[in-house]
Amino acid sequence: TQKLNEAGEMIPRRLHQISQETTINQTHQQTQSSHQKHPNPNLSIPISIQQTGFCPTKSAPSPSNWSHRIRYCISRGDHREALLFYSRTRRTGIYHLGALPLLLKACASLSLLNHGKALHAESVKVGIESGVMVGTSLVDMYGKCGDIVGSRKVFDNVSERNVVTWNAMIGGYMATDDTKSASVLFEQMSTRSAVTWIEMIDGFGRRGDTVTARQLFDQVPLEMRTVVTWTVMVDGYCRNGEMGAAREVFEKMPIRNFFVWSSMISGYCKTGDVQAAKDIFERIPERNLVNWNSIISGLAQNGFFEEALDDFRKMRSEGFEPNEVTMAGVLSACAQLGLLDAGKEIHQMIVHKRIKLNQFLLNGLIDMYGKCGDLSNARLIFEKISNRNDACWNSMISSYAIHGQCQEALELFGKMEQSTEKPNDITFLSVLSACAHGGSVEEGLETFSKIKKHGLTARIKHYGCLIDLLGRAGRIREAYDLIKMMPMKPNDTVWGALLGACRIYSDTDMADRVLEEIGRDSEPGSSYDSQNYVTLSNIYAASDSWERAQRMRTVMLIKGFQKAPGHSSFMLNSPETSFSAAIA
């Protein structure tokens, strides 16, 4: 779910870039080509960029076309290549004023603050840092790299600010959640553009203040209310779960772009209304890959894994080529369904189509192989990743946990503690689960004690795992005492774990006590009753207390409870077949 949420967020993040890219592109359009020699180059590319080995040309380009080459790289999204190309050219002593805004845009896209500062130094040396073209690009670069103080210093030093400069500064404040400073600047502006309104509406919407965002939207002059203005308002409502308001604005839109369709689909999926998301998807007059990614990821997020795979097949039959976002959603569906062969086919497709293996996709591959039981391939991919994030570690640890390989999970957890990436709530949950299934009580208790040391707070799921661990080991009284000491009210999972232990060890006395606790804590007719009466009946039957077992069954009949049928699935060649156990 974490990976899918991260992949799903790529759509609204791209939506946010519309207005910001418009800002910097307006500056680039004003840039005039000029060049001069500079004797002492003082700019170096970071090692991470140098190691890419990119070399656009074997010989130094002429001053007349190198700006064009940089622009071409950036237009394709190859920002690293553009910066490396510039570094090679600067070593020849060539300096080109017109390329600075383009290069600053590349730094902003890659969040290379130090590199941007070096370019800033270049502009200071030739005295152009306060000009509107370079100045605006610097404001934008510092803002997108998170240095809002540096951005404001440049803004204040720009000699003649235009509306693009103001928009860049407002965008920087919004990116750092400083809506107050952004609003002050907004009120001070003598002239506003459509981008100004978009920045403000989108900024407040992203921070959950849809009331202010809507007030601004209603104030937008009609001539400046573009399709992007409508889209950011709809997206603001969608990201905050206000689908009624989002639908109202959406239906009023005079024209719609593919971003707004995807925002509606993602919004409905995040609130669990999959049918509404499907209805919106079916209304799209002309779908593109972003729309397909939204519905596939949304279906997978909500457990409709077979439908996600069906839509993936339909997408391909309509001639669309998948990208990394598509593959992340499909891999998640394969993982949840345990379809190893299908997952391997997806992996082969990724390699064959040369789809970029970003962090989302690598984590998805580890998760798929791990959940499908192919731990060797999961570990192989894990070991090849140089910069592992917490989701990567968690996927591998969880894979060991669900397959009962406790020692491997503990070993990997120890390595994670020694790395730069620190464990989070999900990490501890996976390790505790591994200890419970492996019967490693002391290791589990030690792991639980580390939660606080890492600055985290144990949640009810962590307590549930620890209670399950103690119960499986026969330390039922300790498990019960832990429940009574918990800082939160126990839920059905916690009581169910203890009842499960009572069943294993036929402890009817503790089972009776648990039933009393459940009766006091739960609401009449709640899910506690139906689940736990069945367990209690089985406990009494296992201990030969047939009369008490029958009494539980009678209570269930009187209250109208039904035992949930067992469900299994298997694959005989293909497709998958499932069946449910009959209830007598």
XYZ file of C-alpha atoms in Angstrom:
584
model
C 0.000 0.000 0.000
C 2.816 2.371 0.832
C 4.416 1.874 -2.574
C 1.121 2.328 -4.370
C 0.363 5.469 -2.467
C 3.794 6.833 -3.384
C 3.221 5.884 -7.054
C -0.260 7.392 -7.025
C 1.156 10.664 -5.663
C 3.228 11.068 -8.831
C 0.101 12.231 -10.684
C -0.814 15.171 -8.419
C 2.883 16.076 -8.066
C 3.099 16.372 -11.851
C -0.055 18.491 -11.742
C 1.662 20.848 -9.302
C 4.588 21.193 -11.695
C 2.356 22.673 -14.423
C 2.311 26.143 -12.928
C 5.896 26.045 -11.683
C 7.237 24.953 -15.075
C 5.175 27.675 -16.702
C 6.960 30.172 -14.452
C 10.470 29.147 -15.421
C 9.569 28.560 -19.066
C 8.330 32.135 -19.287
C 11.757 33.223 -18.105
C 13.516 31.035 -20.661
C 11.481 32.533 -23.454
C 12.879 35.912 -22.495
C 16.504 34.675 -22.569
C 18.623 36.068 -25.377
C 21.597 34.133 -26.751
C 24.979 35.620 -25.972
C 28.374 34.255 -24.976
C 31.812 35.290 -23.849
C 35.072 33.756 -22.678
C 35.610 33.192 -18.990
C 39.207 32.380 -17.956
C 38.643 30.636 -14.637
C 35.844 28.029 -14.648
C 34.651 27.538 -11.100
C 31.910 24.956 -11.490
C 32.117 21.232 -10.907
C 29.484 18.559 -11.449
C 28.630 16.407 -8.386
C 30.223 12.952 -8.385
C 26.774 11.330 -8.692
C 26.342 13.047 -12.049
C 29.887 12.423 -13.272
C 29.491 8.710 -12.625
C 26.675 8.437 -15.149
C 29.320 8.416 -17.868
C 27.200 10.499 -20.207
C 29.098 12.201 -22.996
C 26.811 13.888 -25.561
C 29.646 14.553 -27.962
C 33.279 13.522 -28.274
C 34.482 16.999 -29.197
C 33.747 20.373 -27.674
C 30.737 22.018 -29.358
C 30.863 25.425 -30.937
C 29.469 28.352 -28.929
C 26.670 28.737 -31.482
C 24.958 25.408 -30.767
C 25.788 24.276 -27.239
C 22.884 26.226 -25.690
C 20.598 24.455 -28.144
C 21.990 21.093 -27.032
C 21.392 21.897 -23.364
C 17.852 23.019 -24.165
C 17.283 19.760 -26.057
C 18.466 17.653 -23.089
C 16.204 19.527 -20.691
C 13.212 19.270 -23.048
C 13.604 15.474 -22.881
C 13.884 15.553 -19.082
C 17.574 14.615 -19.169
C 18.642 17.206 -16.594
C 21.723 15.293 -15.479
C 22.914 15.024 -19.054
C 22.467 18.762 -19.548
C 24.571 19.531 -16.473
C 27.311 17.114 -17.464
C 27.379 18.575 -20.970
C 27.770 22.064 -19.486
C 30.605 20.871 -17.241
C 32.556 19.490 -20.213
C 32.064 22.656 -22.199
C 33.120 24.945 -19.339
C 36.436 23.124 -19.081
C 37.236 24.502 -22.540
C 36.806 28.042 -21.218
C 33.542 28.697 -23.078
C 30.896 30.655 -21.214
C 27.358 31.250 -22.463
C 25.056 33.617 -20.617
C 21.870 32.336 -22.241
C 22.282 28.835 -20.784
C 22.154 29.862 -17.107
C 18.340 29.868 -16.722
C 18.192 26.445 -18.377
C 20.902 25.030 -16.131
C 19.268 26.490 -13.019
C 16.049 24.769 -14.044
C 17.970 21.474 -14.222
C 19.388 22.070 -10.722
C 15.890 22.798 -9.406
C 14.504 19.588 -10.929
C 17.280 17.492 -9.333
C 17.343 19.476 -6.039
C 21.080 20.124 -6.521
C 21.379 23.145 -4.243
C 25.187 23.242 -4.146
C 25.395 23.038 -7.908
C 22.833 25.836 -8.151
C 24.914 27.935 -5.789
C 27.941 27.408 -8.036
C 25.923 28.678 -11.003
C 24.836 31.597 -8.837
C 28.514 32.385 -8.263
C 29.058 32.345 -12.030
C 26.298 34.913 -12.472
C 27.745 37.143 -9.744
C 31.167 37.147 -11.424
C 29.746 38.575 -14.618
C 27.262 40.842 -12.816
C 23.978 39.413 -14.126
C 22.547 37.911 -10.922
C 20.159 40.832 -10.389
C 18.787 40.770 -13.921
C 15.215 39.615 -14.320
C 15.989 36.520 -16.398
C 18.743 34.998 -14.278
C 17.315 36.445 -11.055
C 13.946 34.766 -11.586
C 15.620 31.451 -12.360
C 17.676 31.747 -9.152
C 14.559 32.509 -7.091
C 12.901 29.429 -8.567
C 15.961 27.213 -8.048
C 16.466 28.147 -4.388
C 12.759 27.745 -3.673
C 12.526 24.287 -5.236
C 15.691 23.185 -3.432
C 14.144 24.175 -0.088
C 16.374 27.189 0.633
C 13.593 29.747 1.013
C 15.926 32.246 2.752
C 18.287 32.194 -0.221
C 15.327 32.509 -2.567
C 14.058 35.608 -0.776
C 17.522 37.228 -0.762
C 17.761 36.884 -4.515
C 14.166 38.097 -4.928
C 14.905 41.259 -2.943
C 18.012 41.928 -5.064
C 16.352 41.562 -8.458
C 16.389 45.045 -9.951
C 13.280 44.832 -12.100
C 10.883 42.110 -11.039
C 8.159 40.967 -13.400
C 5.100 38.840 -12.654
C 7.122 35.670 -13.309
C 9.590 36.623 -10.552
C 6.740 37.169 -8.094
C 5.174 33.839 -9.063
C 8.464 32.026 -8.476
C 8.760 33.503 -4.986
C 5.154 32.646 -4.116
C 5.753 29.103 -5.383
C 8.797 28.818 -3.131
C 6.845 29.895 -0.053
C 4.041 27.460 -0.849
C 6.546 24.629 -1.309
C 7.785 25.246 2.260
C 4.243 25.527 3.718
C 4.656 29.252 4.387
C 1.197 30.253 3.190
C 1.277 33.441 5.262
C 4.316 34.888 3.448
C 2.886 33.767 0.118
C -0.366 35.577 0.884
C 1.501 38.769 1.835
C 3.322 38.750 -1.500
C 0.093 37.957 -3.331
C -1.590 41.024 -1.844
C 1.408 43.204 -2.732
C 1.360 42.253 -6.422
C 0.233 45.026 -8.730
C -0.233 42.629 -11.637
C -1.258 38.981 -11.431
C -1.234 36.277 -14.067
C -3.137 33.000 -14.373
C -0.072 31.269 -12.877
C -0.281 33.502 -9.779
C -3.810 32.306 -9.035
C -2.856 28.697 -9.768
C 0.080 28.824 -7.337
C -2.117 30.207 -4.551
C -5.071 27.839 -5.075
C -2.844 24.791 -5.433
C -0.724 25.780 -2.413
C -3.682 26.094 -0.048
C -5.317 22.959 -1.448
C -2.174 20.907 -0.854
C -2.078 22.039 2.748
C -5.680 21.069 3.447
C -7.125 24.588 3.489
C -9.724 24.024 0.797
C -11.885 26.857 2.155
C -9.240 29.482 1.351
C -8.430 27.719 -1.912
C -12.098 27.928 -2.953
C -12.327 31.600 -1.951
C -9.366 32.355 -4.191
C -10.802 30.239 -6.993
C -14.065 32.197 -6.886
C -12.076 35.468 -7.154
C -10.143 34.465 -10.290
C -11.008 36.819 -13.176
C -12.855 34.969 -15.935
C -10.148 35.703 -18.497
C -7.562 34.004 -16.231
C -9.659 30.970 -15.267
C -7.917 28.363 -17.416
C -8.363 24.607 -17.450
C -5.372 24.381 -15.083
C -7.110 26.719 -12.607
C -10.147 24.428 -12.559
C -7.915 21.371 -12.312
C -5.933 22.509 -9.247
C -9.199 23.294 -7.445
C -10.596 19.844 -8.195
C -7.297 18.242 -7.198
C -7.260 20.195 -3.927
C -10.637 18.758 -2.997
C -9.643 15.244 -4.134
C -6.413 15.089 -2.140
C -8.371 16.080 0.994
C -11.124 13.510 0.443
C -13.834 16.090 -0.259
C -15.223 14.237 -3.250
C -18.641 15.898 -3.146
C -17.114 19.344 -3.588
C -14.635 17.985 -6.138
C -17.472 16.508 -8.192
C -19.390 19.783 -8.093
C -16.437 21.754 -9.542
C -15.574 18.944 -11.952
C -19.054 18.874 -13.471
C -18.964 22.650 -14.007
C -15.696 22.599 -15.955
C -16.133 23.941 -19.493
C -13.280 21.732 -20.745
C -11.282 19.008 -19.022
C -7.692 17.814 -19.355
C -6.418 14.323 -18.588
C -5.003 15.461 -15.221
C -8.425 16.317 -13.823
C -9.868 12.951 -14.900
C -6.992 11.206 -13.125
C -7.406 13.373 -10.017
C -11.059 12.348 -9.758
C -10.234 8.654 -10.218
C -7.450 8.773 -7.616
C -9.625 10.758 -5.223
C -12.477 8.264 -5.346
C -10.083 5.324 -4.973
C -8.448 6.893 -1.908
C -11.873 7.196 -0.255
C -12.739 3.602 -1.190
C -15.459 4.451 -3.705
C -14.129 2.233 -6.482
C -17.409 2.156 -8.402
C -17.443 5.947 -8.692
C -13.829 5.825 -9.908
C -14.812 3.285 -12.565
C -17.735 5.448 -13.651
C -15.441 8.456 -14.088
C -12.937 6.339 -16.019
C -15.631 5.131 -18.404
C -16.616 8.744 -19.140
C -13.143 9.777 -20.353
C -13.552 10.622 -24.046
C -9.933 9.902 -24.953
C -7.786 8.075 -22.427
C -4.046 8.320 -22.047
C -1.492 6.391 -20.007
C -1.926 8.592 -16.915
C -5.651 7.749 -16.819
C -4.954 4.024 -17.121
C -2.322 4.223 -14.373
C -4.800 5.945 -12.061
C -7.450 3.240 -12.384
C -4.993 0.322 -12.249
C -3.241 1.676 -9.131
C -6.586 2.578 -7.542
C -8.012 -0.913 -8.081
C -4.880 -2.512 -6.619
C -4.977 -0.180 -3.598
C -8.530 -1.259 -2.813
C -7.979 -4.997 -3.181
C -9.456 -5.414 -6.670
C -6.348 -7.195 -7.867
C -7.924 -9.330 -10.605
C -9.625 -6.260 -12.063
C -6.334 -4.350 -11.964
C -4.697 -7.079 -14.035
C -7.678 -7.170 -16.417
C -7.406 -3.424 -16.977
C -3.672 -3.802 -17.573
C -4.430 -6.264 -20.371
C -7.088 -3.937 -21.819
C -4.655 -1.023 -21.704
C -2.066 -2.955 -23.678
C -4.672 -4.165 -26.167
C -5.493 -0.513 -26.880
C -1.877 0.122 -27.818
C -0.619 1.856 -24.652
C 2.904 1.034 -23.489
C 3.271 0.738 -19.688
C 5.709 2.847 -17.667
C 7.143 2.494 -14.177
C 3.905 3.661 -12.494
C 1.863 1.074 -14.391
C 4.269 -1.690 -13.465
C 4.269 -0.752 -9.772
C 0.489 -1.218 -9.622
C 0.548 -4.484 -11.587
C 3.375 -5.934 -9.487
C 1.388 -5.177 -6.338
C -1.602 -7.072 -7.740
C 0.597 -10.073 -8.612
C 2.118 -9.999 -5.113
C -1.246 -9.969 -3.346
C -2.601 -12.782 -5.526
C 0.583 -14.845 -5.221
C 0.960 -15.024 -9.007
C 4.682 -15.686 -9.284
C 4.642 -16.646 -12.974
C 2.671 -13.508 -13.886
C 5.040 -11.434 -11.762
C 8.040 -12.882 -13.569
C 6.437 -12.017 -16.906
C 6.039 -8.430 -15.714
C 9.701 -8.395 -14.633
C 10.757 -9.646 -18.064
C 8.578 -6.982 -19.705
C 10.290 -4.283 -17.617
C 13.696 -5.470 -18.785
C 12.625 -5.953 -22.399
C 11.007 -2.531 -22.694
C 13.865 -0.903 -20.784
C 11.527 0.712 -18.304
C 13.443 2.776 -15.775
C 13.940 0.862 -12.532
C 13.159 3.577 -9.996
C 12.805 3.019 -6.261
C 9.060 2.305 -6.487
C 9.590 -0.420 -9.072
C 12.543 -2.032 -7.311
C 10.579 -2.184 -4.060
C 7.638 -3.629 -5.980
C 9.809 -6.405 -7.420
C 11.175 -7.297 -3.972
C 7.649 -7.323 -2.556
C 6.287 -9.453 -5.414
C 9.028 -12.076 -5.260
C 8.931 -12.077 -1.468
C 5.168 -12.506 -1.116
C 5.184 -15.195 -3.829
C 7.819 -17.176 -1.927
C 10.788 -16.630 -4.245
C 13.021 -15.232 -1.523
C 16.227 -15.845 -3.468
C 15.241 -13.497 -6.279
C 13.855 -10.991 -3.773
C 17.176 -10.908 -1.905
C 19.128 -10.750 -5.171
C 17.295 -7.576 -6.212
C 17.610 -6.172 -2.683
C 21.392 -6.636 -2.649
C 21.784 -4.873 -6.016
C 20.114 -1.683 -4.757
C 22.760 0.809 -3.654
C 20.516 3.435 -2.038
C 17.867 1.545 -0.075
C 14.982 3.454 1.493
C 12.852 2.263 4.417
C 10.237 0.697 2.097
C 12.976 -1.410 0.491
C 14.220 -2.741 3.840
C 10.661 -3.314 5.050
C 9.702 -5.302 1.939
C 12.618 -7.691 2.391
C 12.182 -8.078 6.153
C 8.431 -8.621 5.705
C 9.117 -11.276 3.056
C 11.203 -13.260 5.525
C 8.583 -12.751 8.235
C 5.582 -14.056 6.284
C 7.519 -17.183 5.310
C 8.612 -17.936 8.872
C 12.309 -17.201 8.384
C 12.766 -15.441 11.701
C 16.552 -15.505 11.926
C 16.962 -14.021 8.441
C 14.492 -11.261 9.323
C 16.349 -10.485 12.567
C 19.707 -10.499 10.775
C 18.450 -8.038 8.160
C 16.880 -5.877 10.866
C 20.284 -5.663 12.547
C 21.889 -4.555 9.282
C 19.192 -1.914 8.822
C 19.937 -0.509 12.290
C 23.582 -0.132 11.266
C 22.688 1.588 7.979
C 21.753 5.227 7.420
C 18.082 4.261 7.014
C 16.372 3.929 10.368
C 13.509 1.473 11.102
C 9.936 2.772 11.267
C 6.592 1.443 12.553
C 6.239 -1.021 9.673
C 9.751 -2.383 10.229
C 9.057 -3.229 13.862
C 5.705 -4.764 12.958
C 7.393 -7.090 10.447
C 10.162 -8.107 12.863
C 7.704 -8.769 15.701
C 5.558 -10.840 13.351
C 8.630 -12.864 12.361
C 9.467 -13.472 16.017
C 5.872 -14.582 16.720
C 5.889 -17.134 13.902
C 9.406 -18.293 14.768
C 8.786 -18.595 18.512
C 11.666 -16.226 19.294
C 10.270 -14.746 22.505
C 13.370 -13.075 23.912
C 14.282 -11.551 20.535
C 10.730 -10.297 20.200
C 10.762 -8.680 23.641
C 14.113 -7.060 22.859
C 12.801 -5.768 19.530
C 9.710 -4.314 21.209
C 11.924 -2.482 23.716
C 13.804 -0.809 20.836
C 10.699 0.946 19.519
C 11.015 3.746 22.051
C 14.802 3.940 21.602
C 14.252 4.815 17.942
C 11.931 7.671 18.882
C 8.757 5.783 17.917
C 5.584 4.973 19.845
C 4.283 1.418 20.021
C 0.845 1.163 18.407
C -1.890 -1.366 18.980
C -0.613 -3.567 16.121
C 2.789 -3.810 17.813
C 1.117 -4.833 21.063
C -0.987 -7.355 19.152
C 2.142 -8.998 17.707
C 3.811 -9.136 21.117
C 0.682 -10.650 22.725
C 0.527 -13.220 19.921
C 4.212 -14.006 20.505
C 3.723 -14.534 24.255
C 0.544 -16.533 23.707
C 2.102 -18.892 21.178
C 4.921 -19.536 23.665
C 2.396 -20.484 26.362
C 3.002 -17.365 28.448
C -0.697 -16.604 28.496
C -0.779 -14.863 31.857
C 1.994 -12.462 30.757
C 0.055 -11.751 27.578
C -3.084 -10.959 29.587
C -1.173 -8.676 31.976
C 0.308 -6.846 28.975
C -3.183 -6.221 27.592
C -4.253 -4.712 30.915
C -1.195 -2.430 30.876
C -1.676 -1.219 27.295
C -2.059 2.575 26.932
C -4.942 2.062 24.487
C -8.166 0.053 24.481
C -7.641 -3.495 23.141
C -9.365 -4.331 19.872
C -10.631 -7.590 18.406
C -7.190 -8.484 17.006
C -5.589 -8.271 20.448
C -8.284 -10.321 22.186
C -8.340 -12.732 19.259
C -4.596 -13.361 19.626
C -5.045 -14.189 23.301
C -8.042 -16.433 22.601
C -6.001 -18.226 19.953
C -3.382 -18.989 22.582
C -6.102 -20.195 24.964
C -7.270 -22.583 22.252
C -3.759 -23.964 21.646
C -3.221 -24.637 25.356
C -6.883 -25.425 26.219
C -6.933 -22.721 28.893
C -10.673 -22.448 29.520
C -10.276 -20.319 32.662
C -8.448 -17.574 30.793
C -10.917 -17.928 27.920
C -13.795 -17.266 30.326
C -11.992 -14.202 31.665
C -11.404 -12.908 28.146
C -15.093 -13.379 27.332
C -16.011 -11.232 30.339
C -13.549 -8.531 29.227
C -14.946 -8.567 25.693
C -18.488 -8.342 27.021
C -17.635 -5.215 29.014
C -15.635 -3.489 26.280
C -17.611 -4.246 23.126
C -20.847 -2.836 21.818
C -23.771 -5.270 21.401
C -23.721 -6.945 17.997
C -20.161 -5.845 17.288
C -17.651 -7.921 15.345
C -16.155 -9.124 18.621
C -19.135 -11.397 19.262
C -19.288 -13.448 16.073
C -15.538 -13.979 15.786
C -14.792 -14.831 19.366
C -17.804 -17.012 20.172
C -16.562 -19.415 17.497
C -13.093 -19.468 19.064
C -14.536 -19.991 22.538
C -16.687 -22.866 21.288
C -13.596 -24.497 19.789
C -11.634 -24.000 23.032
C -14.341 -25.717 25.078
C -14.588 -28.546 22.548
C -10.812 -29.077 22.570
C -10.846 -29.377 26.366
C -13.786 -31.868 26.246
C -16.172 -29.296 27.754
C -18.844 -30.320 25.264
C -21.726 -28.820 27.206
C -20.089 -25.379 27.279
C -19.147 -25.679 23.627
C -22.753 -26.437 22.716
C -23.878 -23.491 24.809
C -21.665 -21.168 22.758
C -23.106 -22.581 19.527
C -26.633 -22.060 20.844
C -25.851 -18.441 21.754
C -24.543 -17.910 18.228
C -27.753 -19.267 16.714
C -29.930 -17.122 18.985
C -27.958 -13.988 18.120
C -27.989 -14.840 14.429
C -24.208 -15.160 14.063
C -22.708 -17.160 11.235
C -19.257 -18.604 10.949
C -17.397 -17.055 8.031
C -16.797 -19.677 5.319
C -13.241 -20.695 4.530
C -11.932 -19.547 1.156
C -9.103 -21.068 -0.856
C -7.678 -20.591 -4.327
C -5.344 -22.598 -6.484
C -3.892 -22.503 -9.992
C -4.083 -25.553 -12.210
C -2.149 -24.332 -15.223
C -4.372 -21.223 -15.521
C -6.570 -19.382 -14.766
C -6.886 -19.168 -10.995
C -9.737 -21.176 -9.417
C -11.250 -20.435 -6.037
C -13.767 -22.198 -3.803
C -15.464 -21.713 -0.452
C -16.161 -24.265 2.254
C -19.835 -25.094 2.775
C -21.425 -24.333 6.132
C -23.675 -26.956 7.646
